[in-house]
Structures are given as C-alpha cells and as structure tokens.
mmCIF file of C-alpha atoms in Angstrom:
data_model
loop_
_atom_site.group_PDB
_atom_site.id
_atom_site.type_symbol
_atom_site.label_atom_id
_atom_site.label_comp_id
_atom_site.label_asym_id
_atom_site.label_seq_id
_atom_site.Cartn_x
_atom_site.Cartn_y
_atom_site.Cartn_z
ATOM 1 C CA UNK Z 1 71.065 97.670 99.529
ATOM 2 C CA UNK Z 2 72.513 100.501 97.169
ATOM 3 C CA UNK Z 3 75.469 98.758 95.890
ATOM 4 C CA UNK Z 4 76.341 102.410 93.904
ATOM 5 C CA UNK Z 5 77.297 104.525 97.004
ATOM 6 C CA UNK Z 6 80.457 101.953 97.741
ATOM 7 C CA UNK Z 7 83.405 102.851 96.346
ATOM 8 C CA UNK Z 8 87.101 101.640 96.067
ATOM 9 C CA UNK Z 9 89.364 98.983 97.369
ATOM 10 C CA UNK Z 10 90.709 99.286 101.197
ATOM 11 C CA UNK Z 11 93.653 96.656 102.288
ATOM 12 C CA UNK Z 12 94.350 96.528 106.116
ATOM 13 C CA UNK Z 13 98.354 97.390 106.048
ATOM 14 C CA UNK Z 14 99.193 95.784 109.061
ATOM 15 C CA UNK Z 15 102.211 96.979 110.996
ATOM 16 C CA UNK Z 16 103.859 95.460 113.906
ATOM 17 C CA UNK Z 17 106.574 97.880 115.984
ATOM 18 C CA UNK Z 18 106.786 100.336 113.036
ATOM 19 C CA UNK Z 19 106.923 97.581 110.389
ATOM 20 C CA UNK Z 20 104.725 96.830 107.612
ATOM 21 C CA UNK Z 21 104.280 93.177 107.129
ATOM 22 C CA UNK Z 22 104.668 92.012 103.991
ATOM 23 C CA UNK Z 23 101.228 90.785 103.346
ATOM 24 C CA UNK Z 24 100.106 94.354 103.240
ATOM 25 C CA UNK Z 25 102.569 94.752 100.358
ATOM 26 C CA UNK Z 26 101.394 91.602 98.486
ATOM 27 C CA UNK Z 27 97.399 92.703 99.023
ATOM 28 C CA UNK Z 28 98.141 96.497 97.676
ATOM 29 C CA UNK Z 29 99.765 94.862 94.780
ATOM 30 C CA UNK Z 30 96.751 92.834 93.844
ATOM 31 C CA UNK Z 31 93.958 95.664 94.894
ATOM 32 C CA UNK Z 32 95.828 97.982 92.416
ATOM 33 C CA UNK Z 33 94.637 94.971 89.990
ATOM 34 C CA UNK Z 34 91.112 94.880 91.081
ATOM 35 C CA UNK Z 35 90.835 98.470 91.327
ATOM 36 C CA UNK Z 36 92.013 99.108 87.614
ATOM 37 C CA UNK Z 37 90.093 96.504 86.376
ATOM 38 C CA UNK Z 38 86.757 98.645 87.796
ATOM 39 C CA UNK Z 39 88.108 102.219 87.761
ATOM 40 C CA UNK Z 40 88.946 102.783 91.130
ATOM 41 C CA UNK Z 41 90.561 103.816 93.969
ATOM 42 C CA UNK Z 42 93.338 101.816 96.471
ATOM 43 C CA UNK Z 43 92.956 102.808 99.758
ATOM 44 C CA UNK Z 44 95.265 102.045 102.542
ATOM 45 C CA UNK Z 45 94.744 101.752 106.093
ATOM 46 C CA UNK Z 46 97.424 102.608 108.645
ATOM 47 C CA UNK Z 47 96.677 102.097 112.422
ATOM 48 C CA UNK Z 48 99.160 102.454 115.410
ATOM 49 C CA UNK Z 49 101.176 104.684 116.996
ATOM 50 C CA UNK Z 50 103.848 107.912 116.603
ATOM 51 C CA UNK Z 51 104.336 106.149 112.967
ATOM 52 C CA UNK Z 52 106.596 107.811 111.003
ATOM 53 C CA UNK Z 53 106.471 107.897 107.177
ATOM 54 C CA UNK Z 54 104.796 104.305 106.768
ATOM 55 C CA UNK Z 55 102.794 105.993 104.595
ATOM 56 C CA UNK Z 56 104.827 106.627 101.987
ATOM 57 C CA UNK Z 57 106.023 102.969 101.627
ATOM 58 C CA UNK Z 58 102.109 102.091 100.837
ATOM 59 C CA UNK Z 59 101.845 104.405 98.385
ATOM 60 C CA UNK Z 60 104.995 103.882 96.692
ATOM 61 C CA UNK Z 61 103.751 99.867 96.899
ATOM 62 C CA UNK Z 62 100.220 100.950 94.819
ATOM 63 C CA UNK Z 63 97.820 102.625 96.877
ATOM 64 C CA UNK Z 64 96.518 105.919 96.114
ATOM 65 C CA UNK Z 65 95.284 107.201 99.515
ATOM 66 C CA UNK Z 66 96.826 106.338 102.983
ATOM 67 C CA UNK Z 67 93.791 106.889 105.816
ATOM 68 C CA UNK Z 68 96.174 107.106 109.332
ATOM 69 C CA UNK Z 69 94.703 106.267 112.827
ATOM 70 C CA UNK Z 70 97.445 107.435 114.819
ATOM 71 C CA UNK Z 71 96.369 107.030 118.853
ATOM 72 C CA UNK Z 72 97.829 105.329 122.163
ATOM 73 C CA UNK Z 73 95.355 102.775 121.868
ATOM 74 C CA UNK Z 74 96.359 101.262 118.527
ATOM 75 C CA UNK Z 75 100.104 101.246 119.770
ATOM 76 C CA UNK Z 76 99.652 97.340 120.330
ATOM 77 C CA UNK Z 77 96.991 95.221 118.792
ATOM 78 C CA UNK Z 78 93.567 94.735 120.667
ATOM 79 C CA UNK Z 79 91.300 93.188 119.281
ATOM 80 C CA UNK Z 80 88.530 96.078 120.544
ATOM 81 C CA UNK Z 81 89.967 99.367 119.495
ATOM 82 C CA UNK Z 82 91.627 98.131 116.274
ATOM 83 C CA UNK Z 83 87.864 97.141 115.819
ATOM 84 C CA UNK Z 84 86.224 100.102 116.294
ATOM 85 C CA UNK Z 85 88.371 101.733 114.503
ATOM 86 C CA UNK Z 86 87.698 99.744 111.309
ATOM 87 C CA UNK Z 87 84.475 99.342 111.577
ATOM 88 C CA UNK Z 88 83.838 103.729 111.643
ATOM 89 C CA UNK Z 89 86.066 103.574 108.677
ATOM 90 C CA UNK Z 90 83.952 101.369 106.643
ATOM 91 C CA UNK Z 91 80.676 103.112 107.822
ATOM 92 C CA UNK Z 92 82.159 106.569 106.799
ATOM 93 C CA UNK Z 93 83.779 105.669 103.988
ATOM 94 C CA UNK Z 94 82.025 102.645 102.468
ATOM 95 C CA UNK Z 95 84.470 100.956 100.743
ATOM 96 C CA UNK Z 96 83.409 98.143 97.914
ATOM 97 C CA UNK Z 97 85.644 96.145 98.319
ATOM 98 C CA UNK Z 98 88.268 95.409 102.169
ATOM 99 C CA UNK Z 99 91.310 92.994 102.195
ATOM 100 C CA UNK Z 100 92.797 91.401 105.453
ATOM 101 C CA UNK Z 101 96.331 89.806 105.448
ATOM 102 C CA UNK Z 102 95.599 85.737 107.012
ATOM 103 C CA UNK Z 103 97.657 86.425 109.739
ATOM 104 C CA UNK Z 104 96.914 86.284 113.277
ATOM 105 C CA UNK Z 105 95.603 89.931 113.495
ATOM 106 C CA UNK Z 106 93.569 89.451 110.387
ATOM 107 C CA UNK Z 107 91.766 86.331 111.337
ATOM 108 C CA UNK Z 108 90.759 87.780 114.343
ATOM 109 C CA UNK Z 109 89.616 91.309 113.264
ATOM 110 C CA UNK Z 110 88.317 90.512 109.723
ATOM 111 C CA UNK Z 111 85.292 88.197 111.545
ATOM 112 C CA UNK Z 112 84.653 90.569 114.318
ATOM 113 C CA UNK Z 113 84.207 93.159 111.668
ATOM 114 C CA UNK Z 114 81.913 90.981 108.993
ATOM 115 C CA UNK Z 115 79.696 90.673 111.481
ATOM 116 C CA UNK Z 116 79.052 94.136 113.339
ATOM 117 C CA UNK Z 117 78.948 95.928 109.721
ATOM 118 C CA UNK Z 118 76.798 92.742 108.713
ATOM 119 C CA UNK Z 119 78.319 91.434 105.447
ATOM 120 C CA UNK Z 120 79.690 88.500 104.557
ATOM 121 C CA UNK Z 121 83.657 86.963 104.563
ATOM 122 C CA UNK Z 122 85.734 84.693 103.146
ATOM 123 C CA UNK Z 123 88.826 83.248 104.952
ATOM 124 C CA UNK Z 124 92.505 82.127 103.446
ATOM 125 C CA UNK Z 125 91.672 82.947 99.857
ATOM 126 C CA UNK Z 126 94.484 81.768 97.204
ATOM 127 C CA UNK Z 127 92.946 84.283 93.872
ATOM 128 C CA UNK Z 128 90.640 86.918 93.973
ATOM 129 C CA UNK Z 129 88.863 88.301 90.542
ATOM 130 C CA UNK Z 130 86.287 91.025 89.921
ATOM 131 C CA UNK Z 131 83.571 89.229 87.419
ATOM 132 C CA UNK Z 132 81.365 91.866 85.014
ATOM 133 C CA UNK Z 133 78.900 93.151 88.017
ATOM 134 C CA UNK Z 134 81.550 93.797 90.053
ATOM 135 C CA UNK Z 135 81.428 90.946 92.366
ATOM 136 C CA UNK Z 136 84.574 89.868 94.075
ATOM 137 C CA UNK Z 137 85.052 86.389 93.519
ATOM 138 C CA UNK Z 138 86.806 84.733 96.197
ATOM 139 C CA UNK Z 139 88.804 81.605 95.926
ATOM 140 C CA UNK Z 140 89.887 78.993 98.608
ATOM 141 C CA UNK Z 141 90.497 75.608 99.705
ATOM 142 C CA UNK Z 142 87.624 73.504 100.332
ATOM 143 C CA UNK Z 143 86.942 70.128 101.578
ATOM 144 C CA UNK Z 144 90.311 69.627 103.209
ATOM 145 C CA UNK Z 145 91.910 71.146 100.232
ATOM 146 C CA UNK Z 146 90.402 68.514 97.920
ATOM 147 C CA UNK Z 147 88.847 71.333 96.110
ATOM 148 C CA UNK Z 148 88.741 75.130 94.851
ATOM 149 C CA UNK Z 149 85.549 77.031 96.151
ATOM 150 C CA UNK Z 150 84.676 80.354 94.254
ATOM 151 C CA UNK Z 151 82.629 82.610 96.591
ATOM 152 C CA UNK Z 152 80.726 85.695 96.055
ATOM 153 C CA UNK Z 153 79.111 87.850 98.640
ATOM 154 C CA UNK Z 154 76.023 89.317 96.424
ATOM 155 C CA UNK Z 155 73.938 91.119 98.814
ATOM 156 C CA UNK Z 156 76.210 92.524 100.853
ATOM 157 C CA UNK Z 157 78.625 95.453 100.811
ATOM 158 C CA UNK Z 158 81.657 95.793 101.037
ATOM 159 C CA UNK Z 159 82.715 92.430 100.336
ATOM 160 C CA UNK Z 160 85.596 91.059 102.689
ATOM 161 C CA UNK Z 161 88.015 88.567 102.362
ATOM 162 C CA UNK Z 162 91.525 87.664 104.367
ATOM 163 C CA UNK Z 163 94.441 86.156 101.941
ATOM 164 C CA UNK Z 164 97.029 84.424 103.147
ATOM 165 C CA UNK Z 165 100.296 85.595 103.231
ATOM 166 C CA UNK Z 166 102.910 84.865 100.164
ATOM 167 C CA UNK Z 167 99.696 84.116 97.976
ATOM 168 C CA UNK Z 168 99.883 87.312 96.248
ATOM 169 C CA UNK Z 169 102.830 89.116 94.791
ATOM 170 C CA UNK Z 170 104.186 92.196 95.472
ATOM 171 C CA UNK Z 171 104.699 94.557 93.220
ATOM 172 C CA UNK Z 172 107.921 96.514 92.738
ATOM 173 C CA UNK Z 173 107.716 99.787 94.490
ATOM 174 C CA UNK Z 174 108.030 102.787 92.699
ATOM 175 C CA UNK Z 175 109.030 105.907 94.769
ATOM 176 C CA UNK Z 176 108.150 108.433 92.857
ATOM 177 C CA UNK Z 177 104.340 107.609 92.926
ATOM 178 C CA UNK Z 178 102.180 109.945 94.256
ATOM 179 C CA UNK Z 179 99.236 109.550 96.534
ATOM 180 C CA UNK Z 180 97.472 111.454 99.196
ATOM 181 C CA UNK Z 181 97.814 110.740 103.125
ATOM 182 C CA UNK Z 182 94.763 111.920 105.348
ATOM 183 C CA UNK Z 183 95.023 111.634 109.440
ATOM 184 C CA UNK Z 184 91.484 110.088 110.850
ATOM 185 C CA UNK Z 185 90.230 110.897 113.979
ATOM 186 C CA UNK Z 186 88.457 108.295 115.658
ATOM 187 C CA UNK Z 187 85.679 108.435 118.092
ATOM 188 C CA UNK Z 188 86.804 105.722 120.628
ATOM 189 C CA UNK Z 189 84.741 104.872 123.081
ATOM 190 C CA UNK Z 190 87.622 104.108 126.207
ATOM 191 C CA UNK Z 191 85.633 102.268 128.441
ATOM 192 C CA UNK Z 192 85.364 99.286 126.186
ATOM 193 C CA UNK Z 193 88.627 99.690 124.662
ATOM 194 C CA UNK Z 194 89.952 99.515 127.742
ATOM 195 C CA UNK Z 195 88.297 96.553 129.192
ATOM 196 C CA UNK Z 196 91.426 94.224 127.750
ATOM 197 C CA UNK Z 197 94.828 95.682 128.402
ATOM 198 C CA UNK Z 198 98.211 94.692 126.919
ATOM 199 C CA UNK Z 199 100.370 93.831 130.467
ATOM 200 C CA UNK Z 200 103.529 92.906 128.885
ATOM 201 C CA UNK Z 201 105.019 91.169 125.788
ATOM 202 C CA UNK Z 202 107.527 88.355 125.970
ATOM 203 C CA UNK Z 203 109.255 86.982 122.800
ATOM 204 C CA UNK Z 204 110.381 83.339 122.124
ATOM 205 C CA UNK Z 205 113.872 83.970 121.153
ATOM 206 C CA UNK Z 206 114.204 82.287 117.421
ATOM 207 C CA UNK Z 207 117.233 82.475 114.593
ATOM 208 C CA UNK Z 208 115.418 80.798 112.019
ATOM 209 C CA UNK Z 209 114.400 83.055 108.608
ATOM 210 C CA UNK Z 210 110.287 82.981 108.280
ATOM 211 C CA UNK Z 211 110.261 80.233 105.388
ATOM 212 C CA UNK Z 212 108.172 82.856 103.729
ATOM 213 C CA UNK Z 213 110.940 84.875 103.139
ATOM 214 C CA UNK Z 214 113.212 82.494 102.402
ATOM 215 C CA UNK Z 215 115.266 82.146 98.967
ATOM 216 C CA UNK Z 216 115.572 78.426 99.215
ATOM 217 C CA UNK Z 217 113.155 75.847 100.991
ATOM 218 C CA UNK Z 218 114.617 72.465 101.990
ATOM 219 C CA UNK Z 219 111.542 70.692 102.769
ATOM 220 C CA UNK Z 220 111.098 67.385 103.723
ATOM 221 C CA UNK Z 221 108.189 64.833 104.227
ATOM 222 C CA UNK Z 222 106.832 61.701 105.164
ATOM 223 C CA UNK Z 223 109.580 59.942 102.970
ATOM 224 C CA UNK Z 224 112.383 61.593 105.801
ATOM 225 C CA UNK Z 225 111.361 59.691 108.446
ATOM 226 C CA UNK Z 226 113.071 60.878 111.376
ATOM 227 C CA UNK Z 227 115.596 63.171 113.214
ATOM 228 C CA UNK Z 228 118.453 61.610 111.505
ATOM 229 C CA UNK Z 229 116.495 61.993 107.870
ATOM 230 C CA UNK Z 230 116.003 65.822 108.959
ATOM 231 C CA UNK Z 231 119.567 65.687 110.133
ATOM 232 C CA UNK Z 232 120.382 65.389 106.556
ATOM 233 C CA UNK Z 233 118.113 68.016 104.905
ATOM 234 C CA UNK Z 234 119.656 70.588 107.998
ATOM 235 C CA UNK Z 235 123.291 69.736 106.034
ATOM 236 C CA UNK Z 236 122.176 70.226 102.856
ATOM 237 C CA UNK Z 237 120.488 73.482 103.716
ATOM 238 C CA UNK Z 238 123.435 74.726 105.715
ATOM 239 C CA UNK Z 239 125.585 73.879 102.217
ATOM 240 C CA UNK Z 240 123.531 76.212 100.462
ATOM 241 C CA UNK Z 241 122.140 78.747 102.660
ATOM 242 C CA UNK Z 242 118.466 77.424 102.581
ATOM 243 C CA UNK Z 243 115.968 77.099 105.315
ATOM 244 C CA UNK Z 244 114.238 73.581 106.430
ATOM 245 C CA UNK Z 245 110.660 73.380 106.057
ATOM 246 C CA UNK Z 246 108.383 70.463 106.144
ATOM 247 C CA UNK Z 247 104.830 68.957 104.735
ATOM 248 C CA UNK Z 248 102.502 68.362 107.856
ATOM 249 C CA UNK Z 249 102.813 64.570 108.382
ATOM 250 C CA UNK Z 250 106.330 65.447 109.932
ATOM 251 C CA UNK Z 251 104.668 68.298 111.912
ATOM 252 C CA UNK Z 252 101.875 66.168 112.863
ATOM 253 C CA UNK Z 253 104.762 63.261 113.944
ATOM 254 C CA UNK Z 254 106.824 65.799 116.032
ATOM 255 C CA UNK Z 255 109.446 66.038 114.021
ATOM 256 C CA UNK Z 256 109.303 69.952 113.332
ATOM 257 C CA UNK Z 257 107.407 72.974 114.999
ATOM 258 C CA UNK Z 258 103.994 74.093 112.440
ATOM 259 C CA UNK Z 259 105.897 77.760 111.587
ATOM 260 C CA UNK Z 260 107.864 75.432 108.985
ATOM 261 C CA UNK Z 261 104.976 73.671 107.652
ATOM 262 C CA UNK Z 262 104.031 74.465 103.711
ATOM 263 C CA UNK Z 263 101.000 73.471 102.666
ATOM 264 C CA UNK Z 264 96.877 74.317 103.004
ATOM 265 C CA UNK Z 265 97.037 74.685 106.899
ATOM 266 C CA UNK Z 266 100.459 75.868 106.844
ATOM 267 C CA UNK Z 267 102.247 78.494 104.666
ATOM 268 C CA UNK Z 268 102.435 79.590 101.098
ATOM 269 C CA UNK Z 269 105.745 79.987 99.857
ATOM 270 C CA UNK Z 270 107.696 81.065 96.750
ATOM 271 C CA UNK Z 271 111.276 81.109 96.916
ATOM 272 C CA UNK Z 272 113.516 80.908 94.034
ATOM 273 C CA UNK Z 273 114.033 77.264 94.860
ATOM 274 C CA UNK Z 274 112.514 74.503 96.326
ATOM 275 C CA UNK Z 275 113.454 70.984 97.427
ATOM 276 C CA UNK Z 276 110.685 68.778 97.765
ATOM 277 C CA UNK Z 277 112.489 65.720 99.633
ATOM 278 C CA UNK Z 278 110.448 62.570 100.905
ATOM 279 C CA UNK Z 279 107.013 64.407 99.584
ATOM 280 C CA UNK Z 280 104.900 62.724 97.843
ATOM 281 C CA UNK Z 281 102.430 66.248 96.284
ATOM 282 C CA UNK Z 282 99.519 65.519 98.447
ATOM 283 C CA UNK Z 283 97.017 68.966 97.204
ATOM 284 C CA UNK Z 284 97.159 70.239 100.420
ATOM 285 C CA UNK Z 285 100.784 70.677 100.181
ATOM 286 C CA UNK Z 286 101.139 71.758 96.816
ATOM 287 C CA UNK Z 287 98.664 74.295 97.386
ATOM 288 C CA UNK Z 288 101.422 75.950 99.819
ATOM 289 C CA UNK Z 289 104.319 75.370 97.007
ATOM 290 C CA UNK Z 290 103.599 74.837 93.781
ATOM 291 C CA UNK Z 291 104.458 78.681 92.745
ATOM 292 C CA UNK Z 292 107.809 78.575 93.880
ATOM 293 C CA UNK Z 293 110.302 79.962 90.605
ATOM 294 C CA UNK Z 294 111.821 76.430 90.584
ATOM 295 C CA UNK Z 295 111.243 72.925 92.307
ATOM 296 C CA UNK Z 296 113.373 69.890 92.783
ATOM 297 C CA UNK Z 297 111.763 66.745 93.820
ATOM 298 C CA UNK Z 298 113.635 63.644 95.432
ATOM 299 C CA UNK Z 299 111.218 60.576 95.421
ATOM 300 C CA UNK Z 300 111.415 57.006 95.240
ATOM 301 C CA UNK Z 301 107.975 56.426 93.959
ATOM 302 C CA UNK Z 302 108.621 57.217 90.910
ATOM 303 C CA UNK Z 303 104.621 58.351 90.704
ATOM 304 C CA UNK Z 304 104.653 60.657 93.321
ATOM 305 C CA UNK Z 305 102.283 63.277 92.635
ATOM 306 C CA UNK Z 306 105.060 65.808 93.372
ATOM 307 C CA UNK Z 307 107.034 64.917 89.743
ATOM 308 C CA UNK Z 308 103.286 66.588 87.845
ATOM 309 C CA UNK Z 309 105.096 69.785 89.317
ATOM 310 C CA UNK Z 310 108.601 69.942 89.567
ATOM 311 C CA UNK Z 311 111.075 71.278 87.500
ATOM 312 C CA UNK Z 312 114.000 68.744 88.031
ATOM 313 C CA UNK Z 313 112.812 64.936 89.540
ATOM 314 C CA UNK Z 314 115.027 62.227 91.021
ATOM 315 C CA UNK Z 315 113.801 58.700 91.200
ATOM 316 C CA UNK Z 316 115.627 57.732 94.211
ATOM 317 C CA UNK Z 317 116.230 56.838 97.825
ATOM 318 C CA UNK Z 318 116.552 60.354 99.020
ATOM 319 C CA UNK Z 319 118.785 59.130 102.719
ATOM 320 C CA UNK Z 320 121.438 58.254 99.681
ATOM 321 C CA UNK Z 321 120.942 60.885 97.626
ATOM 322 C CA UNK Z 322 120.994 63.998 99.636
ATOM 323 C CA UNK Z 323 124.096 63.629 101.816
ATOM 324 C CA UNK Z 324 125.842 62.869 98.184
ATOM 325 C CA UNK Z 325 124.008 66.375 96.971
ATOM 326 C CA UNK Z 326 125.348 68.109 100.133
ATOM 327 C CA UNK Z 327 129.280 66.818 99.734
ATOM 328 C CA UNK Z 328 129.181 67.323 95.952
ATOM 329 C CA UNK Z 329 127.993 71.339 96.928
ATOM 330 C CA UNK Z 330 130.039 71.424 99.868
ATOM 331 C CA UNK Z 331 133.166 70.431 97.424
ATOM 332 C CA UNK Z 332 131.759 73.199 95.113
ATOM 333 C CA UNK Z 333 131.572 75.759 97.612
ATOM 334 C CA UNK Z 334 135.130 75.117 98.994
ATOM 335 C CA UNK Z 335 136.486 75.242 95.246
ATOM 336 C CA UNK Z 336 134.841 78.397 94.741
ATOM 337 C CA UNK Z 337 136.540 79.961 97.520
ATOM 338 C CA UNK Z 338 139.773 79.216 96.693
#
C-alpha cells in the first residue's frame, strides 16, 4: 500500500435532530492535536438533513474543512446509507487518519466501515498518539480493564479508531476561526438504502442530566448497599445540585439503570466534582473517573484503592457520614439564602 497518497485527519461529527453531540467536539479537539503534530489537515464530516450552520460550530471547535452530506436519507440514522456515504468519502478522499465518537452510531458504523474499505479498528480507545512514522497509536482497556493495550494498524490505511465519549477534551471554541465548508454529493444507491426504513421513533421520557455532562457526580458502590443507602446519596445530591451515578456492582444488583454507571463498560466522566461513596477503586471504575477536576472518597476500608486517587478521603461508615454531609450543606444552603 502507498501510505503517501493519505492525507489528514477526518472525525465523524455526529448530529442527532440538528445537534452536534459532544463527542464530535471532544474528537476535533484532539485531531487538531494529531494533525499539528504531522502537518495536517482536520476534516469534518457532517451528514443529515436541511442542517443549518452546523458547520460553523465544527470549525470554530478546530477543524479546518467541513465535507456536508445533506440528503433525505441521512435525515435519521441507518446504518446503510450513513455507510455508503462514509465509505465514498474515504475512497475519494483518503484520509490518514478517521475518528468515531463510542456511541451507539459509532460502534455500529465504524465496524461496518473497517471492513468494506478493508483496514483495521480499534474500539473505546482512552489516548491516541501519532509515534515518528506516523502511526496512530491506539490505547484501550484490555483484559477486563486489567490492562492498557497500545495498538497500531501498520499496513493499513486510514487507520480507524472509535473513542469514547468524555475521554477527550474539548477545546474552547473560537469563533472567529476560519475554515472552508464543501457540499458532497453522494452517489446512493436507493434500493439498498432503502431496504431498512425508519417507521417511527418513540422516546422514554427521562429528567435525569446525562452524568456526562454533569458538574457533580454522587456515585455510589458496593459499600451503599441498597435502596435506602441510594436513598441517601439521592439527598445529598439534591443538597447540592449533583447527579447520582453508580460503579457496576450496583447496576449489576438492580439497584440503578447502566446510563449511570462510570467505569470501563460504562461512562467516562469529568465533572468538577466527584463523590466516590461505598467504592472501593476497582480499575475498571477508575478508568471511567479518575480525571474528574476533584474527587472525594467515603470508605471504611481505610485501603480502598479509591484513597491512591482522591483528593479529599474519609475513613468512615459512609450510611453515618453522608446524611450528616447532606444536613450540614442543607444548613449551609438555607443560611446562604437568608
């Protein structure tokens, strides 16, 4: 293969009704990175439908060209024409280097694509670095999180990888940046995109905040217990505005749905503050946490694996501690207002 005719860094910007997720933000902010480090190009890619200046938020977030499939069939995501479209992209453009948020969409098109352009992919990375022949080395959890893999796609171009979301960070926007936007036809071929149709969308009504955009994590672990124990991390987040979150042993015992989970098979977080209640710092879960601005940790093994990382640490039974944190804040708060 001629490595020398693929050029640049593409990110997927995924968009959901006219939205940009954020994990297209966070992967523009760390192509710009890889792309200066190797004198290149950031390269955005818009798909959807009647969109209407998107393209200017992804260049004011880092990228220096915006390539825009605007068509009926990429109103909603399919899995076969958002293919197709990537994958005539690539082929045309021949990008080094192509970056997939971990969501749902991006786990199921980054695959489908890997293996009709025939190159190689590497799921859920946690740090990507360009080494001195331009390889993309690819980090992520191996071995049930036990370990760090570094992975490198050699032979192939352009080398692929999906991040998971709140891994990266975004960089500040700056809105006077300039970049160029360029509208891409795309040859579709209806008959297969058609073959799956969208028939209707229903919604599971839900109040909570995404715990990966949350300021403050309450999160709670095998130490909680039960409904009651969560009972008591619900106050103390309620004192202080926070969101509940959890390590997967509660998940796994029913206790709260897997959106809340932190950790290797959950999400990566980094608010400004996070309680670490009942956890001991199994890897897996500090994998998900451990770059969060400041962490608290409430343990009564006073060798928890969670104190190596936390900013503040209490040695102590957290069912006595926390309902004293939550009236002590709650007697704060009210003072405050006065």
């Amino acid at each position: 293969m001629d490595k020398s005719q693929y050029k640049g860094v593409f990110v997927f910007a995924e968009q959901r009704e006219g939205v940009i997720q954020n994990v297209a933000f966070e992967l523009i902010g760390k192509a710009r990175e890889l792309a200066d480090s190797i004198n290149e190009q950031v390269t955005a890619l818009l798909f959807g439908y009647q969109m209407n200046g998107l393209d200017k938020e992804l260049i004011a977030a880092g990228a220096d060209r915006v390539l825009v499939v605007d068509h009926k069939l990429l109103e909603n995501y399919l899995t076969a024409p958002y293919a197709e479209a990537l994958e005539q992209l690539i082929n045309n453009y021949k990008p080094e280097i192509v970056l997939l948020g971990a969501t749902t969409i991006g786990r199921d098109l980054g695959p489908r694509i890997s293996a009709r352009i025939q190159t190689g992919l590497t799921a859920d990375c946690t740090a990507l670095e360009i080494d001195e022949e331009r390889n993309l080395l690819m980090t992520r959890p191996a071995f049930g999180g036990n370990l760090m893999a570094t992975i490198i796609c050699k032979n192939h171009r352009p080398q692929m990888s999906t991040v998971r979301p709140g891994v990266m960070r975004r960089i500040p926007s700056d809105s006077a940046r300039k970049g160029v936007t360029e509208q891409v036809t795309i040859n579709f071929d209806e008959k297969k995109c058609n073959q799956v149709r969208l028939v209707r969308k229903e919604r599971e009504e839900k109040n909570l905040v995404d715990i990966t955009e949350a300021h403050i994590l309450v999160s709670g672990g095998r130490g909680v217990g039960s409904n009651d124990g969560f009972g008591k991390l619900q106050d103390l987040a309620q004192t202080i505005n926070a969101e509940v979150s959890s390590s997967r042993a509660m998940v796994d015992a029913g206790l709260i749905s897997h959106e809340r989970q932190v950790g290797q098979t959950g999400k990566t977080v980094r608010p400004d503050i996070y309680f670490a209640i009942g956890i001991s710092g199994a890897i897996q879960h500090l994998a998900g946490m451990e770059e969060s601005d400041y962490i608290i940790a409430i343990n009564k093994d006073k060798f928890a694996p969670i104190f190596q990382v936390a900013d503040l640490g209490v040695v102590a039974d957290l069912h006595k501690v926390v309902p004293i944190l939550a009236n002590k804040l709650k007697a704060a708060r009210a003072a405050n207002e006065k």
